[in-house]
CSV table of C-alpha atoms and ligand atoms in Angstrom, one decimal:
chain,number,residue,atom,x,y,z
A,1,UNK,CA,-6.3,18.2,-13.9
A,2,UNK,CA,-2.8,18.4,-12.3
A,3,UNK,CA,-1.7,17.6,-8.8
A,4,UNK,CA,-3.0,20.0,-6.2
A,5,UNK,CA,-1.3,22.3,-3.7
A,6,UNK,CA,-3.1,21.2,-0.6
A,7,UNK,CA,-3.0,24.4,1.5
A,8,UNK,CA,-3.0,22.6,4.8
A,9,UNK,CA,-3.4,25.0,7.8
A,10,UNK,CA,0.0,25.7,9.5
A,11,UNK,CA,0.6,25.1,13.2
A,12,UNK,CA,-2.3,22.7,13.6
A,13,UNK,CA,-1.7,19.3,15.1
A,14,UNK,CA,-2.5,17.2,12.1
A,15,UNK,CA,-3.6,13.6,12.2
A,16,UNK,CA,-2.3,12.4,8.8
A,17,UNK,CA,-3.0,8.9,7.4
A,18,UNK,CA,-1.6,8.4,3.9
A,19,UNK,CA,-2.0,4.7,3.4
A,20,UNK,CA,-5.1,2.5,3.4
A,21,UNK,CA,-7.2,0.3,1.1
A,22,UNK,CA,-10.9,0.0,0.0
A,23,UNK,CA,-12.9,-2.7,-1.9
A,24,UNK,CA,-11.4,-1.3,-5.1
A,25,UNK,CA,-8.3,-3.3,-4.1
A,26,UNK,CA,-8.0,-5.6,-1.1
A,27,UNK,CA,-9.8,-3.6,1.7
A,28,UNK,CA,-13.3,-4.6,2.9
A,29,UNK,CA,-14.9,-1.1,3.1
A,30,UNK,CA,-16.0,1.0,0.1
A,31,UNK,CA,-14.0,4.2,-0.5
A,32,UNK,CA,-16.7,6.4,1.2
A,33,UNK,CA,-16.9,4.0,4.2
A,34,UNK,CA,-13.1,4.2,4.6
A,35,UNK,CA,-13.4,8.0,4.5
A,36,UNK,CA,-16.0,7.9,7.2
A,37,UNK,CA,-14.0,5.6,9.4
A,38,UNK,CA,-10.9,7.8,8.9
A,39,UNK,CA,-12.9,10.8,10.0
A,40,UNK,CA,-14.4,9.0,13.0
A,41,UNK,CA,-10.9,8.1,14.1
A,42,UNK,CA,-9.8,11.7,14.0
A,43,UNK,CA,-7.9,11.8,10.7
A,44,UNK,CA,-7.8,15.2,9.1
A,45,UNK,CA,-5.4,14.6,6.2
A,46,UNK,CA,-6.2,11.4,4.4
A,47,UNK,CA,-5.2,9.4,1.3
A,48,UNK,CA,-6.8,6.2,0.0
A,49,UNK,CA,-3.9,4.2,-1.6
A,50,UNK,CA,-5.4,1.2,-3.3
A,51,UNK,CA,-3.1,-1.4,-4.9
A,52,UNK,CA,-2.4,-0.7,-8.6
A,53,UNK,CA,-5.8,1.2,-8.9
A,54,UNK,CA,-7.2,4.7,-9.0
A,55,UNK,CA,-10.8,3.6,-9.4
A,56,UNK,CA,-11.8,4.6,-5.8
A,57,UNK,CA,-10.4,8.1,-5.8
A,58,UNK,CA,-13.4,10.1,-7.1
A,59,UNK,CA,-15.7,8.6,-4.4
A,60,UNK,CA,-13.0,8.9,-1.7
A,61,UNK,CA,-12.3,12.5,-2.5
A,62,UNK,CA,-16.0,13.4,-2.6
A,63,UNK,CA,-16.6,11.7,0.8
A,64,UNK,CA,-13.5,13.3,2.4
A,65,UNK,CA,-14.4,16.7,1.1
A,66,UNK,CA,-18.0,16.4,2.5
A,67,UNK,CA,-16.5,15.4,5.9
A,68,UNK,CA,-14.1,18.3,5.9
A,69,UNK,CA,-10.9,16.2,5.7
A,70,UNK,CA,-8.0,17.3,3.4
A,71,UNK,CA,-7.8,14.7,0.7
A,72,UNK,CA,-4.5,13.6,-0.9
A,73,UNK,CA,-4.8,11.6,-4.1
A,74,UNK,CA,-2.9,8.4,-3.8
A,75,UNK,CA,-2.2,4.8,-4.8
A,76,UNK,CA,0.2,1.9,-4.0
A,77,UNK,CA,2.1,0.4,-6.9
A,78,UNK,CA,3.4,-3.2,-6.9
A,79,UNK,CA,7.0,-3.4,-8.0
A,80,UNK,CA,9.5,-6.2,-8.6
A,81,UNK,CA,13.0,-5.2,-7.6
A,82,UNK,CA,15.8,-7.8,-7.4
A,83,UNK,CA,13.2,-10.6,-7.5
A,84,UNK,CA,11.4,-9.2,-4.5
A,85,UNK,CA,8.1,-7.5,-4.3
A,86,UNK,CA,8.3,-3.9,-3.1
A,87,UNK,CA,5.4,-1.4,-2.8
A,88,UNK,CA,5.7,2.2,-3.8
A,89,UNK,CA,3.1,4.7,-2.7
A,90,UNK,CA,2.3,7.7,-4.9
A,91,UNK,CA,0.9,10.8,-3.3
A,92,UNK,CA,-0.7,13.9,-4.7
A,93,UNK,CA,-0.9,12.5,-8.2
A,94,UNK,CA,-3.1,13.5,-11.1
A,95,UNK,CA,-5.1,10.3,-11.2
A,96,UNK,CA,-6.2,11.0,-14.8
A,97,UNK,CA,-2.6,11.0,-16.2
A,98,UNK,CA,-2.7,8.7,-19.3
A,99,UNK,CA,0.8,7.2,-18.8
A,100,UNK,CA,0.0,6.3,-15.2
A,101,UNK,CA,-3.4,4.8,-16.2
A,102,UNK,CA,-1.8,2.7,-19.0
A,103,UNK,CA,1.0,1.6,-16.6
A,104,UNK,CA,-1.6,0.5,-14.0
A,105,UNK,CA,-3.6,-1.5,-16.6
A,106,UNK,CA,-0.4,-3.3,-17.4
A,107,UNK,CA,0.6,-3.9,-13.8
A,108,UNK,CA,-2.9,-5.3,-12.9
A,109,UNK,CA,-3.0,-7.5,-16.0
A,110,UNK,CA,-1.3,-10.6,-14.7
A,111,UNK,CA,-3.4,-11.0,-11.5
A,112,UNK,CA,-6.1,-13.2,-13.1
A,113,UNK,CA,-3.6,-15.9,-14.3
A,114,UNK,CA,-1.7,-15.7,-11.1
A,115,UNK,CA,-4.9,-16.2,-9.1
A,116,UNK,CA,-5.8,-19.3,-11.2
A,117,UNK,CA,-2.2,-20.7,-10.6
A,118,UNK,CA,-2.5,-20.0,-6.9
A,119,UNK,CA,-5.8,-21.9,-6.8
A,120,UNK,CA,-4.3,-24.8,-8.7
A,121,UNK,CA,-1.4,-25.0,-6.3
A,122,UNK,CA,-3.7,-24.9,-3.3
A,123,UNK,CA,-5.9,-27.6,-4.8
A,124,UNK,CA,-2.8,-29.8,-5.2
A,125,UNK,CA,-2.2,-29.6,-1.4
A,126,UNK,CA,-5.8,-30.5,-0.7
A,127,UNK,CA,-7.6,-27.2,-0.6
A,128,UNK,CA,-10.0,-27.1,-3.6
A,129,UNK,CA,-12.1,-24.3,-5.1
A,130,UNK,CA,-10.0,-21.4,-3.7
A,131,UNK,CA,-10.4,-19.3,-6.9
A,132,UNK,CA,-14.2,-19.4,-6.6
A,133,UNK,CA,-13.9,-18.8,-2.8
A,134,UNK,CA,-11.5,-15.8,-3.2
A,135,UNK,CA,-13.8,-14.3,-5.8
A,136,UNK,CA,-16.6,-14.0,-3.2
A,137,UNK,CA,-14.4,-11.4,-1.5
A,138,UNK,CA,-13.3,-9.5,-4.6
A,139,UNK,CA,-14.8,-6.0,-5.0
A,140,UNK,CA,-13.1,-5.2,-8.3
A,141,UNK,CA,-12.7,-7.9,-10.9
A,142,UNK,CA,-9.5,-6.4,-12.1
A,143,UNK,CA,-7.9,-6.8,-8.7
A,144,UNK,CA,-7.9,-10.3,-7.3
A,145,UNK,CA,-5.3,-10.3,-4.5
A,146,UNK,CA,-3.7,-12.7,-2.0
A,147,UNK,CA,-5.8,-11.0,0.7
A,148,UNK,CA,-9.0,-12.3,-1.0
A,149,UNK,CA,-7.6,-15.9,-0.9
A,150,UNK,CA,-6.6,-15.4,2.7
A,151,UNK,CA,-10.1,-14.3,3.7
A,152,UNK,CA,-11.5,-17.4,2.1
A,153,UNK,CA,-9.0,-19.7,3.8
A,154,UNK,CA,-10.1,-18.2,7.1
A,155,UNK,CA,-13.7,-18.7,6.2
A,156,UNK,CA,-13.3,-22.4,5.6
A,157,UNK,CA,-11.3,-22.8,8.8
A,158,UNK,CA,-7.8,-23.6,7.3
A,159,UNK,CA,-6.3,-20.9,9.6
A,160,UNK,CA,-7.7,-18.7,12.3
A,161,UNK,CA,-6.7,-15.3,10.8
A,162,UNK,CA,-5.3,-13.8,7.6
A,163,UNK,CA,-1.8,-13.4,9.1
A,164,UNK,CA,-1.6,-17.1,9.8
A,165,UNK,CA,-2.7,-17.9,6.2
A,166,UNK,CA,0.1,-15.7,4.8
A,167,UNK,CA,2.6,-17.3,7.1
A,168,UNK,CA,1.6,-20.9,6.2
A,169,UNK,CA,0.3,-20.6,2.6
A,170,UNK,CA,0.7,-17.3,0.8
A,171,UNK,CA,4.1,-15.8,1.7
A,172,UNK,CA,7.1,-16.2,-0.6
A,173,UNK,CA,8.2,-19.9,-0.6
A,174,UNK,CA,4.9,-21.2,0.8
A,175,UNK,CA,2.7,-23.7,-1.2
A,176,UNK,CA,0.2,-21.1,-2.5
A,177,UNK,CA,2.8,-18.5,-3.5
A,178,UNK,CA,3.1,-17.9,-7.2
A,179,UNK,CA,6.1,-15.7,-8.2
A,180,UNK,CA,5.0,-12.7,-10.2
A,181,UNK,CA,6.6,-9.9,-12.2
A,182,UNK,CA,5.1,-6.5,-11.2
A,183,UNK,CA,6.2,-3.1,-12.6
A,184,UNK,CA,9.8,-2.2,-12.5
A,185,UNK,CA,11.1,0.5,-10.0
A,186,UNK,CA,11.8,3.0,-12.8
A,187,UNK,CA,8.4,2.5,-14.3
A,188,UNK,CA,6.5,3.0,-11.0
A,189,UNK,CA,8.5,6.0,-9.9
A,190,UNK,CA,8.3,7.4,-13.4
A,191,UNK,CA,4.5,7.0,-13.6
A,192,UNK,CA,4.1,8.7,-10.2
A,193,UNK,CA,6.5,11.6,-10.9
A,194,UNK,CA,5.1,12.0,-14.4
A,195,UNK,CA,1.6,12.4,-12.8
A,196,UNK,CA,3.0,15.2,-10.6
A,197,UNK,CA,3.2,13.1,-7.5
A,198,UNK,CA,5.6,12.2,-4.8
A,199,UNK,CA,7.0,8.6,-4.7
A,200,UNK,CA,7.2,7.0,-1.3
A,201,UNK,CA,8.7,3.6,-0.3
A,202,UNK,CA,5.9,1.8,1.5
A,203,UNK,CA,6.7,-0.1,4.8
A,204,UNK,CA,10.4,-0.6,4.1
A,205,UNK,CA,10.8,-2.7,7.2
A,206,UNK,CA,8.8,-5.5,5.5
A,207,UNK,CA,11.4,-6.3,2.8
A,208,UNK,CA,13.8,-9.1,3.1
A,209,UNK,CA,16.9,-7.3,1.8
A,210,UNK,CA,20.5,-7.3,3.1
A,211,UNK,CA,21.9,-4.0,4.2
A,212,UNK,CA,23.9,-3.8,1.0
A,213,UNK,CA,20.8,-4.4,-1.1
A,214,UNK,CA,18.8,-1.9,0.9
A,215,UNK,CA,21.5,0.7,0.2
A,216,UNK,CA,21.4,0.0,-3.5
A,217,UNK,CA,17.6,0.1,-3.5
A,218,UNK,CA,17.4,3.5,-1.6
A,219,UNK,CA,20.1,5.0,-3.9
A,220,UNK,CA,18.3,3.8,-7.1
A,221,UNK,CA,15.0,5.0,-5.7
A,222,UNK,CA,16.5,8.4,-5.0
A,223,UNK,CA,18.2,8.7,-8.4
A,224,UNK,CA,14.9,7.9,-10.1
A,225,UNK,CA,13.3,10.9,-8.3
A,226,UNK,CA,11.9,9.1,-5.2
A,227,UNK,CA,11.5,11.5,-2.3
A,228,UNK,CA,10.1,9.8,0.8
A,229,UNK,CA,9.8,6.6,2.8
A,230,UNK,CA,7.1,5.4,5.3
A,231,UNK,CA,8.5,5.6,8.8
A,232,UNK,CA,5.4,5.2,10.9
A,233,UNK,CA,3.3,2.5,9.4
A,234,UNK,CA,1.2,-0.3,10.7
A,235,UNK,CA,3.8,-2.7,9.4
A,236,UNK,CA,6.6,-1.4,11.5
A,237,UNK,CA,7.5,-2.1,15.1
A,238,UNK,CA,8.4,0.8,17.5
A,239,UNK,CA,12.1,-0.1,17.0
A,240,UNK,CA,11.6,0.2,13.2
A,241,UNK,CA,10.1,3.7,13.6
A,242,UNK,CA,13.6,4.7,14.9
A,243,UNK,CA,15.5,2.6,12.4
A,244,UNK,CA,13.7,4.1,9.4
A,245,UNK,CA,13.7,7.6,10.9
A,246,UNK,CA,17.5,7.4,10.8
A,247,UNK,CA,17.4,6.0,7.3
A,248,UNK,CA,15.2,8.9,6.1
A,249,UNK,CA,17.6,11.4,7.5
A,250,UNK,CA,20.7,9.5,6.2
A,251,UNK,CA,19.3,9.5,2.6
A,252,UNK,CA,17.6,12.8,2.7
A,253,UNK,CA,14.1,11.4,2.3
A,254,UNK,CA,10.9,12.9,3.7
A,255,UNK,CA,8.9,10.7,6.0
A,256,UNK,CA,5.3,9.5,5.7
A,257,UNK,CA,2.8,8.1,8.2
A,258,UNK,CA,0.0,5.6,7.3
A,259,UNK,CA,-1.9,2.8,8.9
A,260,UNK,CA,-2.1,0.5,5.9
A,261,UNK,CA,-5.7,-0.2,7.1
A,262,UNK,CA,-7.5,-2.9,5.2
A,263,UNK,CA,-10.3,-4.2,7.4
A,264,UNK,CA,-11.6,-3.8,11.0
A,265,UNK,CA,-10.1,-6.6,13.0
A,266,UNK,CA,-7.4,-7.7,10.6
A,267,UNK,CA,-3.8,-7.5,11.8
A,268,UNK,CA,-3.0,-3.8,11.4
A,269,UNK,CA,-3.9,-0.7,13.6
A,270,UNK,CA,-7.0,1.3,12.8
A,271,UNK,CA,-6.8,4.5,10.7
A,272,UNK,CA,-5.2,7.5,12.4
A,273,UNK,CA,-4.1,5.6,15.5
A,274,UNK,CA,-0.3,5.4,15.0
A,275,UNK,CA,2.2,7.6,16.9
A,276,UNK,CA,3.1,11.0,15.3
A,277,UNK,CA,6.4,11.3,13.3
A,278,UNK,CA,9.3,12.3,15.4
A,279,UNK,CA,10.2,16.0,15.2
A,280,UNK,CA,13.6,15.4,13.5
A,281,UNK,CA,11.8,14.2,10.3
A,282,UNK,CA,10.5,16.3,7.4
A,283,UNK,CA,6.9,15.1,6.9
A,284,UNK,CA,6.0,14.3,3.3
A,285,UNK,CA,3.0,16.7,3.7
A,286,UNK,CA,5.3,19.6,4.8
A,287,UNK,CA,5.5,21.1,1.4
A,288,UNK,CA,1.6,21.1,1.1
A,289,UNK,CA,1.2,23.4,4.1
A,290,UNK,CA,0.3,26.9,2.9
B,1,AMP,P1,-0.9,-9.2,-3.6
B,1,AMP,O1,-0.8,-7.8,-4.1
B,1,AMP,O2,-2.0,-10.0,-4.2
B,1,AMP,O3,0.4,-9.9,-3.7
B,1,AMP,O4,-1.3,-9.1,-2.1
B,1,AMP,C1,-0.5,-8.3,-1.2
B,1,AMP,C2,-1.4,-7.9,0.0
B,1,AMP,O5,-1.4,-9.1,0.9
B,1,AMP,C3,-0.7,-6.9,0.8
B,1,AMP,O6,-1.0,-5.6,0.4
B,1,AMP,C4,-1.3,-7.1,2.2
B,1,AMP,O7,-2.6,-6.5,2.2
B,1,AMP,C5,-1.5,-8.6,2.2
B,1,AMP,N1,-0.4,-9.2,3.0
B,1,AMP,C6,0.8,-9.5,2.5
B,1,AMP,N2,1.5,-10.1,3.5
B,1,AMP,C7,0.7,-10.2,4.6
B,1,AMP,C8,0.8,-10.8,5.9
B,1,AMP,N3,1.9,-11.4,6.3
B,1,AMP,N4,-0.3,-10.7,6.7
B,1,AMP,C9,-1.4,-10.1,6.3
B,1,AMP,N5,-1.6,-9.6,5.0
B,1,AMP,C10,-0.5,-9.7,4.2
B,2,MN,MN1,-3.1,-5.0,0.7
B,3,MN,MN1,1.9,-2.7,0.8
B,4,MN,MN1,-1.0,-1.1,1.5
């Protein structure tokens, strides 16, 4: 199966949410439950974008179709660029593409060892049994994530919420952070484009890069065939909506909108609740309107 033309109805005010997670990665709801929640929040064009995984797509697509939402096949690939972790969303991919699938297996493969190393580091600072604790929150044995550790650390009262856990224990430079090599940028963009999809820089405002490094990154992404950046995302402030709208237009990128929803009551906004993209942007879904 190849990537689909979506045939979205023209002239309709669309509520588009093209970034969220299920239990197949580090969300807490099953794919069909995320679909139901998106629908209940008024979303009519929806993508599930699990980290480094396509295992939730069949159930998500079926649930979305039953509810009458337009479904966009998606994922979010973890990349290491200049020693920083960057996330690249792929949209309207063929999720059965063999090169993409092999690339995702490779990208996921280091997570197990990394999790054991994280647990050893946390044990050294006096927080034992975190690997077993995190496992209680894992929905997919191939995808143990920092989010699962964060939920366990909240459960045992180390911090009040997952944001605080990241701040004190799991962010780069903190005692439970284990450096990791993910896919390269050429690999991730290549897998997405090779699977017929559109590559989108996820939440660019989250990356700790100098203006010079950002410029090099956006140019490299574009030269590799990257086409879009997230402008309106749960990870951006209102000022960053403006900042990345300007950047989208400066580099000729299309713009995307997505909540990055993981769980009710965790730090990000709910599905479909963010402001619309400003009118001077080209939405990434523009070319899918019939
Ligand atoms: P991993 O892929 O295991 O490195 O985990 C990355 C995930 O951790 C992200 O996709 C977010 O869901 C979560 N995360 C990263 N930073 C934060 C933060 N500051 N607050 C809450 N969640 C975060
Ligand atoms: Mn996540
Ligand atoms: Mn991300
Ligand atoms: Mn995400």
